Amino acid sequence: MERQYGSNSLSPCSSISNGVLQETVDVTKCLTEANELIEAIGAFSGFRKTQSKECLNLVRRLKMLVPLLEEIRDLHDMLPAEALSSHISLLKEALVLAKRLLKNCHNGSKIYLAFENEAVMARFHVVYDKLKEALDGIPYDELGVSVELKEQVELMSTQLKRAKCRKDTQDMELAMDMMVVFSKNDERNADPVILERLANKLELRKIADLEAETIAVQKLVRHRGVPNSESLQQIIDLLRKFKQIAGMDNNVAPDGPVVSKSLQRCKSTLIPHEFLCPITLEIMTDPVIVATGQTYDRESIQKWLNSNHRTCPKSGQTLVHLSLAPNYALKNLILQWCQKNNYELPKKEVVAGMGDTPSDLAGEISSLVHNLSSSQLDIQREAIIKIRVLSKENPENRVWIANSGVIPPLVKLLSYPDLNFQEHTVTALLNLSIDDSNKRLIAREGAIPAIIEILQRGTEEAKENSAAALFSLSMLDENKVLIGSLKGIPPLVLLLRDGTIRGKKDAATALFNLSLNQANKSRAIKAGIIQPLLALLEDKNLGMVDEALSILLLLASHPEGRSEIGNNSFIEILVNIIIDGTPKNKECATSLLLELGRNNSPSILVALQFGVYEHLVELTRCGTSRAQRKATSLLQYMSKCEHIP
């Protein structure tokens, strides 16, 4: 939902989404760059055999975008920049990813691309998702795009959707041969027949091809592009075998020793697979866990989320909440490994040091802090709005603004008896709270009681942003306890029940995070959270079934929660979701039924009476991987009950 503010408070190049101001981009420049990217992509000649079909299909589809981009460039002046900027920016981002992927498939290691074919295909799916999201969001009717181009885009969107779902028949002989040669326990791993067949399939028989492959493998060594040293060693060993088949002498060929020496030099610093961020494939400096349990580097996943993505990049699952939990155990392992291997973690590139505010910005921030104490209402309001804008722009600004002492006066202004003032102030604090150290500062200054007050009595938009601020602050465990003890949960439950769709979503996200604390589970149950959650399950139009089930799953681990939700009518709702819900709905409902059944056997019997058994069997075959595991566990548990048919 887009937040609408007073026309005098925003520049014409800005829009507000989810309470946070977003700057638009130069649409014309972005369109030009998109065209240049497509031109560069079209210049690639030939791709590795294992991904050739996918690459050619992608290039063909991207070339079809050129007429559309040209027409948008001619017509985009008919709309405000903010109506197009996010979609064109997302399209450009998709094209950048596509170019990087296609370049890798054009000149990357053939052995590596065959070995990691599944992971490479996952990268194609990420590109498809971004392209489809960008194309589906462009306002074609408002622009006046021709019917022919609209039909072409609709066709492409359908093709992208099918491309992601399609699973082409894999070259099973190639897959089996790769498995054999990479197996330590299979005595056929040096079988010359298999090696020759594999060399033929990978087109690594000619001297020129083997020399090009050696260069590609050298790049893998230098850039640590392979997850672990064992895999890299296997790739190099296989390349040596291919060279022997071709009659090349590794000791004489100029490229042979280079690979070997490079491997010896880098072996101690080949980064273990689990230390690499799945998005960037670089070592993680600040690993965090998302709702699906996957770990990413904070900077990478935050950029993903800031681009309005609400799925897990690796699994594709919808994120039921946007909380990022620090993975301290993994971070400690990474630090120990770095110390042992004398490896220096990469420094984050920033425009200026985190502690050194650029002089022009320092002067502006100092002036804004001073204006917050002005006796003139308009000057104060203008300062708050400017702080809100600056704190949205980048992480460094949030640190610099907080270090300037802006948080104490902002917290005081939360209590100013003007609803518009409160709305802007709580949004500014929401933006500042994205930084972890600022979360603590905001809480220490006593902001939480005032935010809860705005949540109870503010405008609809202020309530939504207050809920989002409480969610952000609750990322720290001490703040979870503080928000719960200060009675922040009951107004969140009311917003979940009576708020706008955006308000319900903000409330649900905050309540999920707060309910990770055991004492808060009891507070939420006593505040009457169960009935609003049941209403979300029954109203499919709100699209919040997954969020409701995820919160209920947390509450089901509490005795009071099981008592509230373990009745027959609720079990019937769960069974109906398992029967008719989306794949993710079914997964969540099965997990919840399993949690209830483990602590309340009658729930299992009731579910059986409602006909859940055959649908659980179906889930073990066709559900998501997590749904399959949960359904299997549930069926095993059911088999222990004497009343199973």
XYZ file of C-alpha atoms in Angstrom:
645
model
C 0.000 0.000 0.000
C 1.381 3.427 -0.874
C 1.353 5.995 1.921
C -0.016 9.382 0.920
C 1.435 12.429 2.643
C 0.742 16.118 2.320
C 1.741 17.464 -1.072
C 4.040 20.059 0.461
C 6.039 17.524 2.416
C 7.474 15.506 -0.459
C 9.492 16.265 -3.564
C 7.943 15.298 -6.924
C 10.604 12.594 -7.306
C 9.596 10.728 -4.160
C 6.973 8.238 -3.070
C 6.215 6.547 0.194
C 5.658 2.808 0.514
C 5.073 0.996 3.805
C 5.850 4.142 5.715
C 9.282 4.571 4.187
C 10.174 7.136 1.565
C 11.631 5.766 -1.652
C 13.470 7.859 -4.234
C 12.512 7.371 -7.878
C 15.086 6.754 -10.573
C 15.753 8.503 -13.875
C 13.408 6.472 -16.097
C 14.958 7.565 -19.401
C 18.461 6.710 -18.230
C 17.285 3.372 -16.863
C 15.580 2.494 -20.159
C 18.721 3.373 -22.113
C 20.855 1.219 -19.825
C 18.355 -1.647 -20.146
C 18.625 -1.480 -23.934
C 22.419 -1.474 -23.714
C 22.316 -4.551 -21.484
C 20.111 -6.412 -23.967
C 22.478 -5.424 -26.779
C 25.452 -6.754 -24.784
C 23.566 -9.974 -23.998
C 22.752 -10.470 -27.690
C 26.459 -10.267 -28.510
C 27.245 -13.527 -26.686
C 27.988 -16.218 -29.283
C 27.656 -19.777 -28.047
C 26.996 -21.215 -24.611
C 28.128 -24.258 -22.681
C 26.282 -27.360 -23.803
C 24.758 -28.142 -20.416
C 22.879 -24.805 -20.302
C 22.742 -23.947 -24.008
C 18.996 -24.423 -24.473
C 18.117 -22.327 -21.402
C 20.546 -19.580 -22.436
C 19.259 -19.339 -26.012
C 15.648 -19.192 -24.815
C 16.503 -16.427 -22.359
C 18.401 -14.384 -24.963
C 15.506 -14.736 -27.412
C 13.004 -13.521 -24.802
C 15.171 -10.577 -23.782
C 15.537 -9.410 -27.383
C 11.735 -9.319 -27.578
C 11.794 -6.578 -24.936
C 13.508 -4.020 -27.191
C 10.326 -2.768 -28.952
C 8.558 -2.502 -25.602
C 11.376 -0.454 -24.044
C 11.436 1.882 -27.046
C 7.680 2.459 -26.831
C 7.844 3.070 -23.073
C 10.643 5.584 -23.656
C 8.383 7.460 -26.094
C 5.338 7.358 -23.800
C 6.678 7.499 -20.234
C 6.261 11.296 -19.940
C 2.507 10.675 -19.749
C 2.901 9.306 -16.217
C 4.652 10.532 -13.044
C 8.149 9.093 -12.699
C 7.244 7.200 -9.520
C 4.608 5.197 -11.405
C 7.320 3.583 -13.537
C 10.622 3.923 -11.726
C 10.434 0.891 -9.449
C 9.371 -1.441 -12.274
C 11.996 -0.197 -14.744
C 14.642 -0.348 -12.020
C 13.645 -3.941 -11.233
C 13.770 -4.796 -14.944
C 17.272 -3.363 -15.195
C 18.302 -5.365 -12.119
C 16.969 -8.544 -13.777
C 18.933 -7.764 -16.948
C 22.149 -7.252 -14.967
C 21.667 -10.659 -13.336
C 20.839 -12.210 -16.712
C 23.980 -10.780 -18.315
C 26.162 -12.058 -15.461
C 24.592 -15.512 -15.664
C 24.798 -15.742 -19.453
C 28.427 -14.598 -19.421
C 29.224 -17.398 -16.982
C 27.441 -19.907 -19.227
C 29.323 -18.435 -22.210
C 32.906 -18.722 -20.970
C 32.750 -20.443 -17.564
C 34.229 -23.827 -16.742
C 32.345 -26.557 -18.609
C 33.112 -29.088 -15.892
C 31.897 -26.780 -13.146
C 28.693 -25.846 -14.995
C 27.880 -29.526 -15.512
C 28.776 -30.344 -11.906
C 26.607 -27.498 -10.530
C 23.838 -27.678 -13.139
C 21.040 -27.621 -10.542
C 22.435 -24.529 -8.807
C 22.886 -22.774 -12.165
C 19.262 -23.521 -13.072
C 18.190 -21.973 -9.771
C 19.919 -18.760 -10.882
C 17.905 -18.821 -14.115
C 14.739 -19.082 -12.008
C 15.749 -16.004 -9.999
C 16.116 -14.079 -13.279
C 12.715 -15.335 -14.488
C 11.078 -14.216 -11.227
C 12.555 -10.724 -11.439
C 11.642 -10.313 -15.112
C 8.068 -11.452 -14.558
C 7.645 -9.234 -11.488
C 8.941 -6.192 -13.401
C 6.855 -6.818 -16.523
C 3.652 -7.586 -14.613
C 3.890 -4.295 -12.721
C 4.243 -1.877 -15.658
C 1.023 0.192 -16.140
C 0.546 -0.551 -19.840
C -2.968 0.884 -20.129
C -2.024 4.184 -18.484
C 0.979 4.488 -20.794
C -1.064 3.712 -23.879
C 1.147 0.817 -24.986
C -0.077 -0.775 -28.220
C -2.271 -3.871 -28.081
C 0.303 -5.889 -30.040
C 3.051 -5.173 -27.513
C 0.740 -5.859 -24.573
C -0.090 -9.260 -26.046
C 3.603 -9.927 -26.596
C 4.390 -9.073 -22.964
C 1.530 -11.281 -21.724
C 2.916 -14.135 -23.806
C 6.401 -13.584 -22.421
C 5.074 -13.477 -18.836
C 3.343 -16.804 -19.418
C 6.523 -18.262 -20.948
C 8.605 -17.119 -17.969
C 6.164 -18.756 -15.587
C 6.266 -21.983 -17.575
C 10.050 -21.835 -17.866
C 10.392 -21.791 -14.111
C 8.006 -24.719 -13.675
C 9.415 -26.745 -16.577
C 11.879 -29.455 -15.721
C 13.646 -30.475 -18.927
C 14.707 -34.086 -19.203
C 18.261 -34.176 -17.956
C 21.008 -35.949 -19.880
C 20.992 -38.917 -17.521
C 24.067 -40.476 -19.076
C 26.004 -37.251 -18.507
C 24.692 -37.007 -14.939
C 25.621 -40.619 -14.173
C 29.076 -40.247 -15.707
C 29.712 -37.100 -13.653
C 28.603 -38.909 -10.515
C 30.934 -41.824 -11.249
C 34.071 -39.794 -11.998
C 33.554 -37.631 -8.907
C 32.939 -40.619 -6.634
C 35.818 -41.716 -4.402
C 34.236 -45.100 -3.760
C 33.417 -46.056 -7.343
C 36.296 -47.947 -8.927
C 35.068 -46.806 -12.348
C 36.081 -43.189 -11.630
C 39.170 -43.669 -13.852
C 37.466 -45.801 -16.508
C 38.807 -44.498 -19.856
C 35.561 -45.331 -21.654
C 33.543 -43.187 -19.239
C 36.145 -40.417 -19.331
C 36.185 -40.319 -23.134
C 32.400 -40.290 -23.286
C 32.296 -37.457 -20.752
C 34.964 -35.488 -22.619
C 32.899 -35.807 -25.784
C 29.694 -34.662 -24.097
C 31.441 -31.665 -22.511
C 33.285 -30.904 -25.771
C 36.690 -31.132 -24.101
C 38.607 -33.197 -26.640
C 40.471 -30.529 -28.627
C 43.639 -28.848 -27.349
C 42.124 -25.368 -27.754
C 39.038 -26.356 -25.757
C 41.144 -27.841 -22.958
C 43.324 -24.724 -22.808
C 40.200 -22.543 -22.560
C 38.827 -24.831 -19.819
C 42.114 -24.535 -17.916
C 41.823 -20.743 -17.949
C 38.239 -21.016 -16.708
C 39.287 -23.334 -13.870
C 42.130 -20.968 -12.955
C 39.514 -18.243 -12.516
C 37.598 -20.528 -10.174
C 40.723 -20.968 -8.088
C 41.470 -17.249 -7.972
C 37.929 -16.164 -7.181
C 37.040 -19.155 -4.993
C 33.918 -19.665 -7.112
C 33.543 -23.321 -6.082
C 31.957 -24.059 -2.684
C 34.776 -26.172 -1.193
C 38.343 -27.298 -1.818
C 37.363 -30.925 -2.369
C 35.080 -30.004 -5.272
C 37.762 -27.797 -6.802
C 40.360 -30.542 -6.508
C 37.975 -32.995 -8.212
C 37.422 -30.556 -11.089
C 41.178 -30.083 -11.538
C 41.795 -33.840 -11.379
C 39.143 -34.455 -14.038
C 40.670 -31.748 -16.258
C 44.068 -33.470 -15.946
C 42.508 -36.772 -17.033
C 40.936 -35.082 -20.065
C 44.354 -33.622 -20.955
C 45.949 -37.052 -20.746
C 43.303 -38.459 -23.104
C 44.115 -35.665 -25.554
C 47.849 -36.373 -25.276
C 48.693 -33.144 -23.463
C 51.589 -33.242 -20.983
C 50.601 -31.399 -17.830
C 54.210 -30.878 -16.836
C 55.107 -29.291 -20.178
C 51.915 -27.388 -21.043
C 52.231 -23.803 -19.833
C 48.851 -23.900 -18.158
C 49.375 -27.141 -16.216
C 51.667 -26.014 -13.384
C 49.806 -22.713 -13.044
C 46.658 -24.457 -11.899
C 48.558 -26.726 -9.543
C 50.568 -23.923 -7.937
C 47.500 -21.723 -7.654
C 45.656 -24.507 -5.897
C 48.527 -25.052 -3.469
C 48.680 -21.333 -2.752
C 44.920 -20.980 -2.199
C 44.117 -24.348 -0.660
C 44.139 -23.076 2.921
C 41.853 -20.204 1.986
C 39.301 -22.071 -0.133
C 36.177 -21.077 1.705
C 33.892 -23.832 3.042
C 30.524 -23.922 1.264
C 28.522 -23.191 4.414
C 30.431 -19.919 4.925
C 29.316 -18.495 1.549
C 26.233 -16.331 1.120
C 23.847 -18.092 -1.318
C 23.120 -14.741 -3.010
C 26.631 -13.405 -3.639
C 28.663 -16.630 -3.205
C 31.048 -14.559 -1.064
C 32.106 -15.255 2.503
C 29.607 -13.904 5.025
C 30.721 -11.189 7.423
C 27.373 -10.887 9.232
C 25.329 -14.100 8.742
C 21.623 -13.862 9.595
C 18.753 -16.363 9.502
C 15.491 -15.655 7.654
C 12.065 -17.137 8.345
C 12.695 -20.269 6.243
C 15.810 -21.139 8.256
C 18.218 -20.243 5.440
C 21.273 -18.146 6.292
C 22.455 -15.152 4.225
C 24.859 -12.268 4.678
C 22.892 -9.410 6.228
C 23.815 -6.844 3.574
C 22.775 -9.133 0.699
C 19.438 -10.291 2.117
C 18.576 -6.773 3.282
C 19.037 -5.497 -0.284
C 16.789 -8.332 -1.467
C 14.089 -7.390 1.056
C 14.459 -3.668 0.375
C 13.634 -4.432 -3.266
C 10.174 -5.555 -2.074
C 10.947 -9.265 -2.366
C 9.061 -11.393 0.145
C 10.469 -14.805 -0.735
C 13.540 -16.749 0.331
C 16.052 -16.441 -2.565
C 17.329 -20.005 -2.150
C 14.107 -21.954 -1.498
C 11.600 -19.651 -3.211
C 9.281 -19.978 -0.205
C 7.242 -16.986 0.955
C 8.739 -15.370 4.065
C 6.082 -15.372 6.770
C 7.985 -12.578 8.496
C 10.945 -10.351 7.647
C 12.869 -10.800 10.887
C 16.618 -11.382 10.479
C 18.086 -13.340 13.380
C 21.891 -13.168 13.811
C 23.532 -16.561 13.299
C 26.093 -16.187 16.059
C 27.189 -19.827 15.929
C 28.076 -19.622 12.228
C 29.743 -16.225 12.658
C 31.989 -17.652 15.374
C 32.907 -20.595 13.126
C 33.755 -18.202 10.287
C 35.945 -16.074 12.578
C 37.736 -19.175 13.916
C 38.322 -20.424 10.377
C 39.649 -17.022 9.269
C 42.055 -16.901 12.215
C 43.269 -20.459 11.598
C 43.810 -19.854 7.865
C 45.167 -16.312 8.194
C 42.278 -15.078 6.049
C 41.120 -11.473 6.322
C 37.381 -10.888 6.021
C 36.551 -8.410 3.232
C 35.837 -4.861 4.292
C 32.494 -3.351 3.351
C 32.854 -0.639 0.736
C 31.234 2.617 1.754
C 31.411 6.128 0.397
C 32.861 7.415 3.629
C 33.856 5.858 6.939
C 31.012 4.964 9.261
C 32.430 7.248 11.897
C 33.305 10.120 9.569
C 30.287 12.031 8.357
C 30.887 13.925 5.086
C 31.230 17.614 5.903
C 28.238 18.777 3.857
C 25.976 16.116 5.379
C 27.337 16.765 8.866
C 26.334 20.406 8.591
C 22.871 19.508 7.330
C 22.287 16.970 10.110
C 23.497 19.396 12.767
C 21.052 21.988 11.465
C 18.207 19.462 11.501
C 18.921 18.467 15.106
C 18.870 22.139 16.077
C 15.583 22.678 14.214
C 13.918 19.854 16.125
C 14.019 22.143 19.184
C 12.642 25.145 17.309
C 9.618 26.945 18.721
C 8.099 27.104 15.228
C 5.946 24.110 14.351
C 6.617 24.263 10.598
C 10.392 24.220 11.082
C 10.115 21.211 13.396
C 7.883 19.345 10.956
C 10.214 20.057 8.044
C 13.191 18.783 10.052
C 11.374 15.561 10.967
C 10.418 14.900 7.342
C 13.974 15.541 6.153
C 15.372 13.183 8.803
C 12.882 10.559 7.682
C 14.085 10.938 4.082
C 17.798 10.856 4.950
C 17.411 7.855 7.243
C 15.813 5.908 4.393
C 18.526 6.590 1.835
C 21.351 4.335 3.066
C 22.753 2.555 6.150
C 25.530 5.100 6.693
C 23.025 7.932 7.044
C 21.229 6.073 9.838
C 24.471 5.781 11.789
C 25.520 9.382 11.159
C 22.097 10.777 12.061
C 21.926 8.736 15.267
C 25.476 9.723 16.252
C 24.492 13.373 15.870
C 22.140 13.040 18.836
C 18.870 13.127 16.914
C 17.149 10.233 18.680
C 16.419 11.885 22.095
C 14.587 14.929 20.624
C 12.711 12.694 18.166
C 11.530 10.471 21.002
C 10.268 13.519 22.886
C 8.318 14.648 19.816
C 6.451 11.321 19.752
C 4.307 12.717 22.547
C 3.509 15.991 20.778
C -0.322 16.375 20.639
C -0.531 16.510 16.853
C -1.437 13.349 14.936
C 0.410 14.409 11.781
C 3.527 15.155 13.831
C 3.342 11.744 15.484
C 2.960 10.013 12.139
C 6.115 11.592 10.652
C 8.120 11.120 13.855
C 7.318 7.435 14.311
C 8.193 6.850 10.633
C 11.568 8.574 11.071
C 12.296 6.374 14.096
C 11.167 3.327 12.133
C 13.756 4.116 9.448
C 16.497 4.752 12.017
C 15.670 1.518 13.850
C 16.797 -0.574 10.863
C 20.321 -0.214 12.284
C 20.814 -2.622 15.216
C 22.709 -0.156 17.414
C 19.942 2.388 16.883
C 17.383 -0.152 18.105
C 19.050 -0.078 21.498
C 19.365 3.724 21.525
C 15.687 4.194 20.676
C 14.592 1.770 23.383
C 16.896 3.310 26.010
C 15.451 6.764 25.331
C 12.027 5.456 26.329
C 10.429 5.464 22.887
C 8.516 2.202 23.250
C 5.713 3.494 25.564
C 5.115 6.470 23.230
C 5.072 4.218 20.155
C 2.537 1.963 21.874
C 0.426 5.044 22.652
C 0.456 6.056 18.962
C -0.435 2.477 18.068
C -3.546 2.897 20.220
C -4.628 6.446 19.346
C -2.829 7.576 16.177
C -4.011 7.820 12.582
C -4.394 4.575 10.619
C -1.057 5.157 8.929
C 0.621 6.046 12.204
C -0.731 2.827 13.722
C 0.672 0.809 10.837
C 4.096 2.443 11.116
C 4.060 2.037 14.893
C 3.454 -1.676 14.458
C 6.312 -1.817 11.940
C 8.549 0.088 14.385
C 7.728 -2.348 17.210
C 8.578 -5.219 14.876
C 11.928 -3.621 14.023
C 12.748 -2.923 17.665
C 11.706 -6.447 18.692
C 14.523 -7.891 16.608
C 16.565 -7.522 19.805
C 15.568 -10.051 22.460
C 15.668 -7.491 25.266
C 13.178 -5.356 23.364
C 10.829 -8.319 22.928
C 10.629 -8.544 26.702
C 10.287 -4.778 27.093
C 7.473 -4.421 24.543
C 5.581 -7.302 26.143
C 5.945 -5.963 29.694
C 4.870 -2.454 28.580
C 1.574 -3.901 27.264
C 2.410 -3.452 23.599
C 0.775 -6.718 22.571
C -2.962 -5.904 23.172
C -3.018 -2.916 20.757
C -1.203 -5.030 18.163
C -3.933 -7.658 18.533
C -6.568 -4.950 18.032
C -4.793 -3.758 14.869
C -4.685 -7.364 13.668
C -8.440 -7.577 14.214
C -9.657 -4.147 13.067
C -6.865 -2.598 10.983
C -6.487 -2.108 7.249
C -4.911 -4.936 5.249
C -1.551 -3.196 5.576
C -2.168 -2.727 9.285
C -3.059 -6.383 9.733
C 0.138 -7.420 7.961
C 2.293 -5.084 10.057
C 0.614 -6.311 13.240
C 1.014 -9.960 12.241
C 4.717 -9.495 11.544
C 5.288 -7.800 14.903
C 3.217 -10.373 16.805
C 5.084 -13.254 15.211
C 8.418 -11.807 16.265
C 7.207 -10.989 19.782
C 5.727 -14.476 20.193
C 9.180 -15.989 19.844
C 9.415 -15.028 23.530
C 7.618 -17.556 25.763
C 6.106 -14.986 28.151
C 4.745 -13.005 25.196
C 2.908 -16.082 23.931
C 0.808 -16.042 27.080
C 0.276 -12.274 26.785
C -0.895 -12.613 23.186
C -3.318 -15.415 24.053
C -4.769 -13.420 26.944
C -5.108 -10.397 24.648
C -7.444 -12.459 22.455
C -5.160 -13.128 19.483
C -6.723 -16.490 18.589
C -10.020 -15.208 17.168
C -8.429 -12.632 14.796
C -6.066 -15.352 13.588
C -8.978 -17.701 12.921
C -10.693 -14.899 10.992
C -7.589 -14.574 8.804
C -7.721 -18.305 8.091
C -11.356 -18.087 7.023
C -10.992 -14.937 4.874
C -8.823 -16.120 1.968
C -9.164 -12.740 0.218
C -6.785 -11.146 2.741
C -3.987 -13.476 1.650
C -2.716 -13.919 5.206
C -3.292 -17.627 5.787
C 0.446 -18.385 6.001
C 1.042 -15.555 8.482
C -1.837 -16.707 10.695
C -0.725 -20.349 10.642
C 2.873 -19.385 11.466
C 1.789 -17.425 14.547
C -0.572 -20.223 15.599
C 2.291 -22.702 15.267
C 4.297 -20.644 17.777
C 1.322 -20.387 20.148
C 0.665 -24.135 19.904
C 3.933 -24.742 21.761
C 2.338 -23.052 24.803
C -0.208 -24.988 26.934
C -2.652 -22.050 26.909
C -2.379 -21.844 23.145
C -3.088 -25.536 22.633
C -6.092 -25.264 24.915
C -7.497 -22.359 22.873
C -6.962 -23.772 19.397
C -7.317 -27.523 19.933
C -11.104 -27.600 19.456
C -12.967 -29.533 16.782
C -13.957 -26.546 14.660
C -10.349 -25.383 14.419
C -9.149 -28.877 13.482
C -11.735 -28.873 10.680
C -10.345 -25.565 9.364
C -6.832 -27.048 9.372
C -7.971 -30.137 7.497
C -9.754 -28.010 4.886
C -6.543 -26.015 4.351
C -4.567 -29.253 3.928
C -7.144 -30.317 1.327
C -7.642 -27.081 -0.626
C -4.850 -24.659 0.356
C -1.805 -23.499 -1.561
C 1.358 -25.632 -1.244
C 2.682 -23.268 1.428
C -0.717 -23.240 3.218
C -0.703 -27.036 3.298
C 2.839 -27.080 4.649
C 2.016 -24.696 7.505
C -1.294 -26.407 8.349
C 0.379 -29.834 8.458
C 3.121 -28.488 10.748
C 0.506 -27.032 13.079
C -1.583 -30.221 13.150
C 1.567 -32.206 13.966
C 2.398 -29.841 16.844
C -1.145 -30.157 18.224
C -1.197 -33.924 17.794
C 2.044 -34.467 19.662
C 0.547 -32.851 22.738
C -3.113 -33.755 22.260
C -3.889 -37.150 20.717
C -7.646 -36.454 20.369
C -6.762 -33.758 17.820
C -5.339 -36.478 15.583
C -8.510 -38.563 15.869
C -10.686 -35.556 15.053
C -8.544 -34.782 12.007
C -8.945 -38.376 10.838
C -12.717 -38.086 11.158
C -12.593 -35.046 8.874
C -10.793 -37.134 6.231
C -7.209 -35.849 6.470
C -5.455 -39.207 6.045
C -5.502 -39.593 2.250
C -4.518 -35.957 1.758
C -1.491 -36.397 4.030
C -0.477 -39.404 1.957
C -0.776 -37.216 -1.139
C 1.389 -34.540 0.517
C 4.190 -37.047 1.124
C 4.362 -37.438 -2.658
C 3.572 -33.994 -4.044
C 4.020 -31.425 -1.261
C 6.906 -29.053 -0.626
C 9.965 -30.709 0.893
C 9.016 -29.464 4.363
C 5.382 -30.510 3.871
C 6.549 -33.985 2.862
C 8.609 -34.311 6.040
C 5.818 -33.042 8.288
C 3.170 -35.206 6.598
C 5.394 -38.278 6.953
C 5.929 -37.555 10.672
C 2.212 -37.007 11.166
C 1.319 -40.273 9.427
C 3.877 -42.113 11.542
C 2.363 -40.589 14.664
C -1.128 -41.530 13.508
C -0.045 -45.125 12.995
C 0.592 -45.348 16.726
C -3.037 -44.547 17.482
C -5.118 -47.683 17.826
C -8.095 -46.196 15.963
C -6.302 -45.812 12.630
C -8.370 -47.558 9.935
